[in-house]
Tab-separated table of N, CA, C and O in Angstrom:
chain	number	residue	atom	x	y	z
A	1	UNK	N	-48.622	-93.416	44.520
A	1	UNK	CA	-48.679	-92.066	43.995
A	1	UNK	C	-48.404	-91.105	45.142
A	1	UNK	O	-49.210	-90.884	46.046
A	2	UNK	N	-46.787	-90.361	44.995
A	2	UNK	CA	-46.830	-89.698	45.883
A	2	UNK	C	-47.085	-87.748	45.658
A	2	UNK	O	-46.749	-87.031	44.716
A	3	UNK	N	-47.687	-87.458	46.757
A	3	UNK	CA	-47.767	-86.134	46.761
A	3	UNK	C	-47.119	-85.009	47.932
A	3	UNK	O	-47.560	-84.929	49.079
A	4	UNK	N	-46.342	-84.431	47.562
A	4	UNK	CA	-45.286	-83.559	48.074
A	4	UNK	C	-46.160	-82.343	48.306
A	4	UNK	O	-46.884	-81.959	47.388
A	5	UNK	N	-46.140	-81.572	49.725
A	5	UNK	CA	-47.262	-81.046	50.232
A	5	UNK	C	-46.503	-80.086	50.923
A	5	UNK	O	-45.471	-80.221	51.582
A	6	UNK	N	-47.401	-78.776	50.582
A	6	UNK	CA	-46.363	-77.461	51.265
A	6	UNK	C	-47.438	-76.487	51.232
A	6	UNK	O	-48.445	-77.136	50.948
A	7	UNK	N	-47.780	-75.132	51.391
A	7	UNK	CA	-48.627	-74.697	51.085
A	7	UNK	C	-48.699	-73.923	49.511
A	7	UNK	O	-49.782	-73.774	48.946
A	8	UNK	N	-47.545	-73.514	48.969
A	8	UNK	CA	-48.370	-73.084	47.520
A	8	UNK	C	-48.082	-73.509	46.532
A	8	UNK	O	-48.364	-72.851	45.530
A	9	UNK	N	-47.087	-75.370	46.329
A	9	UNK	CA	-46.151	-75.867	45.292
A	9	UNK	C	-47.084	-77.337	45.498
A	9	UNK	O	-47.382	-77.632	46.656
A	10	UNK	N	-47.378	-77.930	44.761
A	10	UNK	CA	-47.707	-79.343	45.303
A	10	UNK	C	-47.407	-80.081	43.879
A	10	UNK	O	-47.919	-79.746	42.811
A	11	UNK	N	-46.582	-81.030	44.047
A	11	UNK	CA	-45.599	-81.758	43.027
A	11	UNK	C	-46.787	-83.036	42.626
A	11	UNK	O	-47.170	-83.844	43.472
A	12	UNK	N	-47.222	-83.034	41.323
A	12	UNK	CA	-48.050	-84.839	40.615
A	12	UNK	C	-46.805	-85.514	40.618
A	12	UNK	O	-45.765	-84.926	40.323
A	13	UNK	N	-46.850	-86.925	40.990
A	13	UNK	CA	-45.651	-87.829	40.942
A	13	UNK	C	-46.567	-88.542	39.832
A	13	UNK	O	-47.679	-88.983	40.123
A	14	UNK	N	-46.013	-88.627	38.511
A	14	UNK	CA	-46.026	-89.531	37.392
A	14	UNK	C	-46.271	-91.231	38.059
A	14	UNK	O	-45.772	-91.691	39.087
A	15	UNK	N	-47.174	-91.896	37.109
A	15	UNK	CA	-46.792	-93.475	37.970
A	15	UNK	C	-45.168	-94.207	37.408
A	15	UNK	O	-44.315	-94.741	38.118
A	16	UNK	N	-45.156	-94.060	36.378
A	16	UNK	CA	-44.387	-94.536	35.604
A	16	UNK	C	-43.165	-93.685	35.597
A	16	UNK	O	-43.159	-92.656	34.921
A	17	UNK	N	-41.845	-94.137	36.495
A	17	UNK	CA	-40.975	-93.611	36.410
A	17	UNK	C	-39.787	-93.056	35.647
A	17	UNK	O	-38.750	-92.492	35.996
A	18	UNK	N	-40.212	-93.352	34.688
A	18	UNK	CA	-39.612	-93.006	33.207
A	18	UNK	C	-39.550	-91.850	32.374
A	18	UNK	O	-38.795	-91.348	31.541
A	19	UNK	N	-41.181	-91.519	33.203
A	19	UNK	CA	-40.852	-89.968	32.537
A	19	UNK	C	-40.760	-89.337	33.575
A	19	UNK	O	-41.174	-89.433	34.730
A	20	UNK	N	-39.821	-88.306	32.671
A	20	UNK	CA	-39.114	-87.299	32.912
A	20	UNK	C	-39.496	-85.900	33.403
A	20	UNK	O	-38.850	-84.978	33.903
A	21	UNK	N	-40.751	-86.072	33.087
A	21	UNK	CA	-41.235	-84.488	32.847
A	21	UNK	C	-42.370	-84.602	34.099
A	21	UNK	O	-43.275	-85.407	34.321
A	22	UNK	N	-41.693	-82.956	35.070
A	22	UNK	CA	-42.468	-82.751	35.987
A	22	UNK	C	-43.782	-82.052	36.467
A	22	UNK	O	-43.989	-80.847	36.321
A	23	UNK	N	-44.261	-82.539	36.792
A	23	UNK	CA	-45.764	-81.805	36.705
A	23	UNK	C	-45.940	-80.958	38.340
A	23	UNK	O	-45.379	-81.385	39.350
A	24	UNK	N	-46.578	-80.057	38.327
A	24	UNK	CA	-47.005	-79.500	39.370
A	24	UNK	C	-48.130	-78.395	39.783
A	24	UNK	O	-48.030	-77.642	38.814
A	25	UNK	N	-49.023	-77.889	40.518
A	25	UNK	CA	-49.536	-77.267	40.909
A	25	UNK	C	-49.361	-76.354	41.800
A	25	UNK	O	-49.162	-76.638	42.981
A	26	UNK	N	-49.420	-74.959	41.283
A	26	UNK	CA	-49.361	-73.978	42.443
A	26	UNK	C	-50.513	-73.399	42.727
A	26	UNK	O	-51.426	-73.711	41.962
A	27	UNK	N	-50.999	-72.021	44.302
A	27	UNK	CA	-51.823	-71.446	44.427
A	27	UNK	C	-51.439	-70.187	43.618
A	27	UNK	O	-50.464	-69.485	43.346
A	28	UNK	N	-52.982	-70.323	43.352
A	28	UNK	CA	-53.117	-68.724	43.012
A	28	UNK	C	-53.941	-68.054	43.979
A	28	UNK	O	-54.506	-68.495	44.980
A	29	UNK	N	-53.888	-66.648	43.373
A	29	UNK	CA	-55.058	-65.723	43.788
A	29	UNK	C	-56.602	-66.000	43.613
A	29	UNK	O	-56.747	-66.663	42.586
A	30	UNK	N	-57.285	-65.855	43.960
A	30	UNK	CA	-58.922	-66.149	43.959
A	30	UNK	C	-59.361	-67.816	43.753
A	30	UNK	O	-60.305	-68.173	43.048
A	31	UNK	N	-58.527	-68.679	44.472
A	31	UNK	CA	-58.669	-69.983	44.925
A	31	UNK	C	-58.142	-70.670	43.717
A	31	UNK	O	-57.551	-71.724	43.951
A	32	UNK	N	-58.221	-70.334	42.590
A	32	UNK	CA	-57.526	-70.487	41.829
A	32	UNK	C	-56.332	-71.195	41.566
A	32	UNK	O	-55.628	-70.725	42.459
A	33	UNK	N	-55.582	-72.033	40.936
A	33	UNK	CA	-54.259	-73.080	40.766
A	33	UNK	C	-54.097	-72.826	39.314
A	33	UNK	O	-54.828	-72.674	38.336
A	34	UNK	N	-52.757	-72.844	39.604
A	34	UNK	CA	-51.584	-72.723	38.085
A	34	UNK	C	-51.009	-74.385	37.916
A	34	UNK	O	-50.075	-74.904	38.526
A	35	UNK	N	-51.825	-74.946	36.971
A	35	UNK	CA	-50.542	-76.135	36.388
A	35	UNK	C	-49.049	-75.840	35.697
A	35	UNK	O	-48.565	-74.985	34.956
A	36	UNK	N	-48.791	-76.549	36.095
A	36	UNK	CA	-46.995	-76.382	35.300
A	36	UNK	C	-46.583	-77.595	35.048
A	36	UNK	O	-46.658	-78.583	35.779
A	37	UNK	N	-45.991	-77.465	33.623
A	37	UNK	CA	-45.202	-79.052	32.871
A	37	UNK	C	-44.003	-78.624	32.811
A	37	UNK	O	-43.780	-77.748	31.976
A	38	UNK	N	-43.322	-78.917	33.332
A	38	UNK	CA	-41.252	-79.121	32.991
A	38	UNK	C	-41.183	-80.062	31.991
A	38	UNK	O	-40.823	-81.181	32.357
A	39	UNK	N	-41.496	-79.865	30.528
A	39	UNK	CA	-41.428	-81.093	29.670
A	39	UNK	C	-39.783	-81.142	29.176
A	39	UNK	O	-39.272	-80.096	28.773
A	40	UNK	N	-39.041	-82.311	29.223
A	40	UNK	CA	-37.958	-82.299	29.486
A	40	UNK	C	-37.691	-83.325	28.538
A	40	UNK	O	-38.074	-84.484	28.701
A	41	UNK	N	-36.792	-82.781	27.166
A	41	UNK	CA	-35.860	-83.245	25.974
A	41	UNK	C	-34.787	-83.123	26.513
A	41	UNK	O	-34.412	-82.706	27.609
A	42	UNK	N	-34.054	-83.752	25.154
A	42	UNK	CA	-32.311	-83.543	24.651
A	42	UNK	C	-32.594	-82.060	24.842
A	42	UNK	O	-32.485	-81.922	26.061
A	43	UNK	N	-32.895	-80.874	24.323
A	43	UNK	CA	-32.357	-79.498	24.176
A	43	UNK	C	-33.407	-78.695	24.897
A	43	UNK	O	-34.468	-79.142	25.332
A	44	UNK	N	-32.888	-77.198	24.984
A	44	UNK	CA	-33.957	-76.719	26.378
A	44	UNK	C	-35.019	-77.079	26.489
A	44	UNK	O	-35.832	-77.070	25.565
A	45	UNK	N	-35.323	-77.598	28.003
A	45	UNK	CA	-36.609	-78.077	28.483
A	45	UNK	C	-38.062	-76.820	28.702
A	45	UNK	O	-38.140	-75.834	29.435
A	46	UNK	N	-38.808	-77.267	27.957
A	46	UNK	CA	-40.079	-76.747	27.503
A	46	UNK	C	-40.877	-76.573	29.195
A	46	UNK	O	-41.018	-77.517	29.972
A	47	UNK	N	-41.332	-75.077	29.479
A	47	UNK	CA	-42.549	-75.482	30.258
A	47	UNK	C	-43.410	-74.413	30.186
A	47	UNK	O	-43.136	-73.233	29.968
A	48	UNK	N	-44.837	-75.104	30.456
A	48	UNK	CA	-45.839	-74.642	30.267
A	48	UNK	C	-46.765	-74.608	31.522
A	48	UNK	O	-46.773	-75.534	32.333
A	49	UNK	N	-47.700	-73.274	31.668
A	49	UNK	CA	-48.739	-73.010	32.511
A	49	UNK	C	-49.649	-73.039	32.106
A	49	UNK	O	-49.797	-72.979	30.886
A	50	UNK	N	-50.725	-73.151	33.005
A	50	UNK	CA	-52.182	-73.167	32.772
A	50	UNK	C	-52.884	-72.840	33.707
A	50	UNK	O	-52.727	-73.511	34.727
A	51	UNK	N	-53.752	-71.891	33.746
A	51	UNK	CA	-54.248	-71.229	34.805
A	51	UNK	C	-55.685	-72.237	35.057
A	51	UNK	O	-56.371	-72.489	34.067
A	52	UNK	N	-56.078	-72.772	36.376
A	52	UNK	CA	-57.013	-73.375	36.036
A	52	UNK	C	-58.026	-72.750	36.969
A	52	UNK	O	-57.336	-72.024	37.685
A	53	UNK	N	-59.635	-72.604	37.458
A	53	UNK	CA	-60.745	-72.487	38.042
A	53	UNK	C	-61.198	-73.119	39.240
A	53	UNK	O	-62.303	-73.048	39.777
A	54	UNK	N	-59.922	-73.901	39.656
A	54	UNK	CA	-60.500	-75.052	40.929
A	54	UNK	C	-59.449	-75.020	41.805
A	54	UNK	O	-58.486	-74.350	41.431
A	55	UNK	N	-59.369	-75.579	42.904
A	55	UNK	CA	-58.488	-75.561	43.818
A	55	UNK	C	-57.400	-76.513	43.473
A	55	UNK	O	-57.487	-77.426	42.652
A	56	UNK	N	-56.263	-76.169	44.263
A	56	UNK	CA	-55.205	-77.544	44.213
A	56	UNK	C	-55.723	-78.941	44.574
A	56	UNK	O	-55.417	-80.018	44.063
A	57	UNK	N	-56.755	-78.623	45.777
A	57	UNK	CA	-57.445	-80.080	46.219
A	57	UNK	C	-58.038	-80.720	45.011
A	57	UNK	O	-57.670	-81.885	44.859
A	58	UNK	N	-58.732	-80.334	44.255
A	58	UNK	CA	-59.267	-80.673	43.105
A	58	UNK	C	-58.128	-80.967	41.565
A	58	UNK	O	-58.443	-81.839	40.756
A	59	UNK	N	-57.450	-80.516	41.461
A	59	UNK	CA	-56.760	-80.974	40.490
A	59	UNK	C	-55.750	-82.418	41.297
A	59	UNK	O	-55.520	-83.387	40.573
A	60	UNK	N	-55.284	-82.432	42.593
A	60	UNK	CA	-54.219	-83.166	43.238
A	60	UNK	C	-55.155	-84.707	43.018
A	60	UNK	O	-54.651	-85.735	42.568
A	61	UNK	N	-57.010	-84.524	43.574
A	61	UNK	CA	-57.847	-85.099	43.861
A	61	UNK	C	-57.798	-86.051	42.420
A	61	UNK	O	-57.675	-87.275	42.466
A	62	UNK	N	-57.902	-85.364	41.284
A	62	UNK	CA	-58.008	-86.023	40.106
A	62	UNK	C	-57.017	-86.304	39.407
A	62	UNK	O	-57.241	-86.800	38.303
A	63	UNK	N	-55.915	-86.124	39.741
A	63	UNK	CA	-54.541	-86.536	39.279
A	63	UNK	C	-54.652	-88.597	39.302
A	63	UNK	O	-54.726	-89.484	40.152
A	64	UNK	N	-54.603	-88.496	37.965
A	64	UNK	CA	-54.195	-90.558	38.149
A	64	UNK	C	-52.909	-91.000	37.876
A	64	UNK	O	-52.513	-92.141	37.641
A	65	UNK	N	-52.128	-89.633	37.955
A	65	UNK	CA	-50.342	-90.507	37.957
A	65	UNK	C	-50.191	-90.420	36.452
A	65	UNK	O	-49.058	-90.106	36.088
A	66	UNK	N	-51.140	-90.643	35.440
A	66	UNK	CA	-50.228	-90.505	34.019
A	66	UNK	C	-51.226	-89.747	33.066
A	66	UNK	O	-52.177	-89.103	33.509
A	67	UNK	N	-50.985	-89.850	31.929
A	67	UNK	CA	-51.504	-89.275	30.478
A	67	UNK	C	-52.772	-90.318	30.275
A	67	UNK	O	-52.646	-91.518	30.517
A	68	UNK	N	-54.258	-89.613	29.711
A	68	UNK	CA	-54.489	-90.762	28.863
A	68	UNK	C	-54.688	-90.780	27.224
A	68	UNK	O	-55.507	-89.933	26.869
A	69	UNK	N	-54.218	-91.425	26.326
A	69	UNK	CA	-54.450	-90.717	24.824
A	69	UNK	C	-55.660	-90.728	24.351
A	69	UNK	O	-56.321	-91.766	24.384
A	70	UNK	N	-56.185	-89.491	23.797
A	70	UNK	CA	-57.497	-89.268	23.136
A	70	UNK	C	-57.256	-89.467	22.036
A	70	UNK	O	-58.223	-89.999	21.492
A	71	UNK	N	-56.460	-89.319	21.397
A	71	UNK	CA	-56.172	-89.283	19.510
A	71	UNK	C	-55.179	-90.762	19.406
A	71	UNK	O	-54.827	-91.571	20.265
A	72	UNK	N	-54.968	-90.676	18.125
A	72	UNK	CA	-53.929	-91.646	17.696
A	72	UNK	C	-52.485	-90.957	17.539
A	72	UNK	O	-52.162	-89.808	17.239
A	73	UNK	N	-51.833	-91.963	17.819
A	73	UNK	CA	-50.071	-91.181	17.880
A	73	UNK	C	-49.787	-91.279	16.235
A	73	UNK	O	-50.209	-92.092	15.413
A	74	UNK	N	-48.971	-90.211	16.095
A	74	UNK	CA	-48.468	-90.002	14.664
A	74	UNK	C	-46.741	-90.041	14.921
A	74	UNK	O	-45.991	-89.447	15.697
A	75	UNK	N	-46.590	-90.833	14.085
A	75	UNK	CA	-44.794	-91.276	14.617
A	75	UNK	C	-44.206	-91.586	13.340
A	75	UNK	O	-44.497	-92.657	12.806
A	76	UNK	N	-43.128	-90.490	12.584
A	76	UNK	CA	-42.848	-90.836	11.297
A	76	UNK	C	-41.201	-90.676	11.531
A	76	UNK	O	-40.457	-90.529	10.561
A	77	UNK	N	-40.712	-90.715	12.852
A	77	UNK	CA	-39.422	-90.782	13.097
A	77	UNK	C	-38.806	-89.239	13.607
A	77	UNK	O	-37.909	-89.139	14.444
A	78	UNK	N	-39.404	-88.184	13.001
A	78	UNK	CA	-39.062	-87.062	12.874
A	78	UNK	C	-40.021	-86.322	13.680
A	78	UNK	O	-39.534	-85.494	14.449
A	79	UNK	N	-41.009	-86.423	13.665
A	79	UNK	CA	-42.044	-85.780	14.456
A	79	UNK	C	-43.024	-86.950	15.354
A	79	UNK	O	-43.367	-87.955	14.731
A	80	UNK	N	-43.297	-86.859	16.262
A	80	UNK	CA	-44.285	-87.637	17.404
A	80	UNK	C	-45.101	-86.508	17.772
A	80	UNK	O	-44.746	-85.453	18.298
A	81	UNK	N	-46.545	-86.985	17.324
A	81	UNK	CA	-47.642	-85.818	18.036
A	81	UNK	C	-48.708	-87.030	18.443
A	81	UNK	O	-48.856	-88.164	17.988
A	82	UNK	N	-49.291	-86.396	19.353
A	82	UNK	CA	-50.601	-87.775	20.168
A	82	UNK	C	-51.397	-86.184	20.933
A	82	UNK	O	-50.648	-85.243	21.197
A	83	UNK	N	-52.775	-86.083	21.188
A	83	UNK	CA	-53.424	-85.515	22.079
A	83	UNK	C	-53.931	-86.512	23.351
A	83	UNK	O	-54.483	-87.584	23.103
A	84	UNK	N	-53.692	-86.058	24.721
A	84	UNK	CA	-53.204	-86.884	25.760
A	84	UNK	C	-54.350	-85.905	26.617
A	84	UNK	O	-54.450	-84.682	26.515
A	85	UNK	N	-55.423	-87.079	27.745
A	85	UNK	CA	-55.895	-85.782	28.575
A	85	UNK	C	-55.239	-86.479	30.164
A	85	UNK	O	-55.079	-87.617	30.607
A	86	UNK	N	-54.978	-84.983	30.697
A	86	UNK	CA	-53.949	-85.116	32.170
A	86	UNK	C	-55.227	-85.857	32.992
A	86	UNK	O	-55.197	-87.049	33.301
A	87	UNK	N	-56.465	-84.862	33.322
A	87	UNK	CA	-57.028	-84.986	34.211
A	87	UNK	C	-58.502	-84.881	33.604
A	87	UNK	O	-58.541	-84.623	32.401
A	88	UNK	N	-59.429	-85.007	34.109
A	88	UNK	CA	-60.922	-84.412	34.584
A	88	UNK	C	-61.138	-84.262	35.427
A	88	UNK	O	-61.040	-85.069	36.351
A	89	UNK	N	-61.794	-82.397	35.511
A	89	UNK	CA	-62.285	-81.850	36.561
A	89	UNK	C	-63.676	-81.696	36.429
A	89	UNK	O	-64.266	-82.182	35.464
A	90	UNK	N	-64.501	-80.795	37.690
A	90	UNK	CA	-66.108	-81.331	37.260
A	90	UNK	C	-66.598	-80.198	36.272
A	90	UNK	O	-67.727	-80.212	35.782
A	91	UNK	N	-65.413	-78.955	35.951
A	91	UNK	CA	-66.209	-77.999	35.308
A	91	UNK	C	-65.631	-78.161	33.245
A	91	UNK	O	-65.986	-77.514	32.260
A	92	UNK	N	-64.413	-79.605	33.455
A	92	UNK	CA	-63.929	-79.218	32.027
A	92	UNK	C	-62.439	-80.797	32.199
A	92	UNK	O	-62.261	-81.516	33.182
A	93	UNK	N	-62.012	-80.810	31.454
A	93	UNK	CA	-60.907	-81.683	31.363
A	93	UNK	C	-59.639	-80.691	31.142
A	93	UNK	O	-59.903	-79.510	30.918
A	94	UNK	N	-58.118	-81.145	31.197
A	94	UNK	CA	-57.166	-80.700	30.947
A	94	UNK	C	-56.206	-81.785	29.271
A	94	UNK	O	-56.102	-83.007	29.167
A	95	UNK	N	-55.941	-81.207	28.744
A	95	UNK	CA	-55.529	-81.694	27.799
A	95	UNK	C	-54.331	-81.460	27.460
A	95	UNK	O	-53.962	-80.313	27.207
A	96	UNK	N	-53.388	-82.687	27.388
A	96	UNK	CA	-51.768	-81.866	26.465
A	96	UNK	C	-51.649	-82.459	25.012
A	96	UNK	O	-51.916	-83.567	24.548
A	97	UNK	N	-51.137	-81.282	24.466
A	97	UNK	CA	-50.852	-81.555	22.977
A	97	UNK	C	-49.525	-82.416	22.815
A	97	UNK	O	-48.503	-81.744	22.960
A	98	UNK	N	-49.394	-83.316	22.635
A	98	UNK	CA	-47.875	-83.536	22.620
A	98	UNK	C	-47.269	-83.915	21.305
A	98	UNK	O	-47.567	-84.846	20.555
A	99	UNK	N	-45.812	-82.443	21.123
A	99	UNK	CA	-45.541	-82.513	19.556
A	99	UNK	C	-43.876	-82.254	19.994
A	99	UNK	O	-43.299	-81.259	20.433
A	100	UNK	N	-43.326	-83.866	19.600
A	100	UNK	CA	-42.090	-84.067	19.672
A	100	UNK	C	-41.255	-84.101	18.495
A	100	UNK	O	-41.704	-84.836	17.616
A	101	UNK	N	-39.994	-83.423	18.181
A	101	UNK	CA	-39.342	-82.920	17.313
A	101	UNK	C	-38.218	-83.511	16.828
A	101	UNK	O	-37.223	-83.168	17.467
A	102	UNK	N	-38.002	-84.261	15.949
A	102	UNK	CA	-36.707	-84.325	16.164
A	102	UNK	C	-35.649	-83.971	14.964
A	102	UNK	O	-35.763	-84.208	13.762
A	103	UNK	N	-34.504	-83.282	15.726
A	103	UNK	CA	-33.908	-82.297	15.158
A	103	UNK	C	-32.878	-82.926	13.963
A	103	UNK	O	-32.678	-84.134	13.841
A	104	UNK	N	-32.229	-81.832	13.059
A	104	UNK	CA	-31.277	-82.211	12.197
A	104	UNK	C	-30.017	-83.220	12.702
A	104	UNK	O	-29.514	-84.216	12.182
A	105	UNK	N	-29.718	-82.429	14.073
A	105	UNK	CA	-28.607	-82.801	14.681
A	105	UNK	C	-28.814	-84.273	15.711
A	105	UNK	O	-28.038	-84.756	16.536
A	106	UNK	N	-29.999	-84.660	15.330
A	106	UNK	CA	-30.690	-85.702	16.032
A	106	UNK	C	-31.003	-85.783	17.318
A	106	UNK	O	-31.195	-86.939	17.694
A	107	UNK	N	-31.156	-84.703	18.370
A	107	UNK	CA	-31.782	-84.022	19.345
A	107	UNK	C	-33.008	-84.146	18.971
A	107	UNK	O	-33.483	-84.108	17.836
A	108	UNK	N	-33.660	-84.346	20.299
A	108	UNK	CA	-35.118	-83.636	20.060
A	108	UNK	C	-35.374	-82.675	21.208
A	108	UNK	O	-34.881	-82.535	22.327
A	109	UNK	N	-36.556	-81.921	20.354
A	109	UNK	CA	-36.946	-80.868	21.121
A	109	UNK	C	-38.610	-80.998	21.216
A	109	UNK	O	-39.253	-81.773	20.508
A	110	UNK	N	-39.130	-80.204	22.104
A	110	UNK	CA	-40.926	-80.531	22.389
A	110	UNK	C	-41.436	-78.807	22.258
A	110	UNK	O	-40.863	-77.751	22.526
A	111	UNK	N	-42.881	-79.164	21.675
A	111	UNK	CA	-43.405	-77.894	21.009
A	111	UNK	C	-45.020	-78.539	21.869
A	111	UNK	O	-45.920	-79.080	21.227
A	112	UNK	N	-45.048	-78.403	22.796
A	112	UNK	CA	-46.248	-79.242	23.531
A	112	UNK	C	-47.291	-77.960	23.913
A	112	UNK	O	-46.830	-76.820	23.849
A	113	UNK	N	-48.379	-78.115	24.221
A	113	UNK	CA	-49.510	-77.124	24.618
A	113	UNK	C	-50.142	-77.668	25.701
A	113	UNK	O	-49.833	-78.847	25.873
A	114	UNK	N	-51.006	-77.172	26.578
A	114	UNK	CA	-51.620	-77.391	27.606
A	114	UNK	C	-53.183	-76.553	27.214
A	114	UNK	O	-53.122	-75.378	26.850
A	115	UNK	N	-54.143	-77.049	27.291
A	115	UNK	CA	-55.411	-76.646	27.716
A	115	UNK	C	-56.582	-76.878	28.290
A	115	UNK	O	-57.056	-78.012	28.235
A	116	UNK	N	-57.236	-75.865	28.926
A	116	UNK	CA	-58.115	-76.346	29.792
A	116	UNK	C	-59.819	-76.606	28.520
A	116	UNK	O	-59.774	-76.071	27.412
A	117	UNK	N	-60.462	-77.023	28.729
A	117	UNK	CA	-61.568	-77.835	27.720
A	117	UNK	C	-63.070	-78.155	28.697
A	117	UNK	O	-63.600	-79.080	29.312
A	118	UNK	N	-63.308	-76.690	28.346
A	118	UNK	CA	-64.630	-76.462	29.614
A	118	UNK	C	-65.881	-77.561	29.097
A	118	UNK	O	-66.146	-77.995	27.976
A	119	UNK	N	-66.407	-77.758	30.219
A	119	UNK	CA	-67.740	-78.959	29.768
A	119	UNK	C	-67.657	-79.918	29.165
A	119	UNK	O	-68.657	-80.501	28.746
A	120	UNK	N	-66.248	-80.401	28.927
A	120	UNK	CA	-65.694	-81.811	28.133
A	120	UNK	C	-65.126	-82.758	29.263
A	120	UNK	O	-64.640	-82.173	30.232
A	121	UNK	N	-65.119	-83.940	29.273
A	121	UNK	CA	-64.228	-85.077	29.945
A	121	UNK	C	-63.749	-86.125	28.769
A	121	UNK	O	-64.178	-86.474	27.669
A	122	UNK	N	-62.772	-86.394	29.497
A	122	UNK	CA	-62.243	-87.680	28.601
A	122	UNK	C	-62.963	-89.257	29.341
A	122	UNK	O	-63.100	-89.448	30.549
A	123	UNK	N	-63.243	-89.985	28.512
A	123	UNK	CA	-63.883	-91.259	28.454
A	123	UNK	C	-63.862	-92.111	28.064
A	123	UNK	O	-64.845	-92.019	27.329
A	124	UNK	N	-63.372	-93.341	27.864
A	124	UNK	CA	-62.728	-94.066	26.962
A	124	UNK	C	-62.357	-93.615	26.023
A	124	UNK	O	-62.958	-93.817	24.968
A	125	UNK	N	-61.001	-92.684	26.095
A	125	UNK	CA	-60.174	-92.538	25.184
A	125	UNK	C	-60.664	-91.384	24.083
A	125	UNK	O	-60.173	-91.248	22.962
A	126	UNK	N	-61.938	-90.435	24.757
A	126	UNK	CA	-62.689	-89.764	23.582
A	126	UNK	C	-63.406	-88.809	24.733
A	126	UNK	O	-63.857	-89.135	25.831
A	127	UNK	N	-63.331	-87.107	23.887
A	127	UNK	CA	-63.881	-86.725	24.175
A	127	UNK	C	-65.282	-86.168	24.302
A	127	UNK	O	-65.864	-85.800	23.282
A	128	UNK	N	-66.069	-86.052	25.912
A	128	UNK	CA	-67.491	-86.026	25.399
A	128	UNK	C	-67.927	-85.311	26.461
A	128	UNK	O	-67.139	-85.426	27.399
A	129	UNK	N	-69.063	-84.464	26.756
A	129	UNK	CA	-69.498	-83.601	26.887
A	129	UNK	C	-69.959	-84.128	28.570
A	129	UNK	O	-70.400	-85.264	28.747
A	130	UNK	N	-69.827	-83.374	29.455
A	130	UNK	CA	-69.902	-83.447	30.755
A	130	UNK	C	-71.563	-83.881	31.201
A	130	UNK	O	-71.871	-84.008	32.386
């Protein structure tokens, strides 16, 4: 698991080289870190922020390289949705929605969310209260 180190960009390297989609952490103001997803389809690539409460050390610290799924995947060819948590931190977990599209023209496109989920962790596969 590598981590790319600068002072206000610090890149999650996925374990699994397959996906596509880049994750990263920046500084903010008041110690504060911005997550960012480059979620990356067939048609414009989706990205999303998330302002989070902890330092970069702390999100980089709890980074495990991939997704883990909390829900069950729903896969009817046309749509793929699963709730996935990135990380746990000590004040809350991070969670992505993941809702994959796929289009008339047989493209897909991603309609994904990011949130932070105060006083929750993920735990075998379920969420539960810190």
């Amino acid at each position: 698991m590598g981590i790319n180190m600068n002072q206000y960009i610090n890149v999650l390297t996925w374990d699994d080289s397959n996906i596509p989609h880049r994750l990263w952490v920046e500084e903010c103001k008041n110690d504060g870190t911005r997550l960012c997803l480059k979620v990356i389809k067939d048609v414009e690539p989706e990205i999303l922020y998330l302002d989070l409460p902890v330092s970069q050390q702390q999100v980089m610290g709890a980074w495990q390289g991939k997704a883990s799924p909390i829900s069950d995947e729903f896969n009817d060819g046309k749509l793929f949705s699963q709730v996935r948590n990135l990380f746990n931190l000590p004040q809350g977990c991070v969670i992505w929605t993941v809702n994959h599209i796929q289009m008339p023209n047989g493209l897909k496109m991603s309609a994904d969310k990011l949130a932070f989920i105060p006083e929750m962790k993920q735990e075998h596969g379920l969420l539960v209260a810190i």
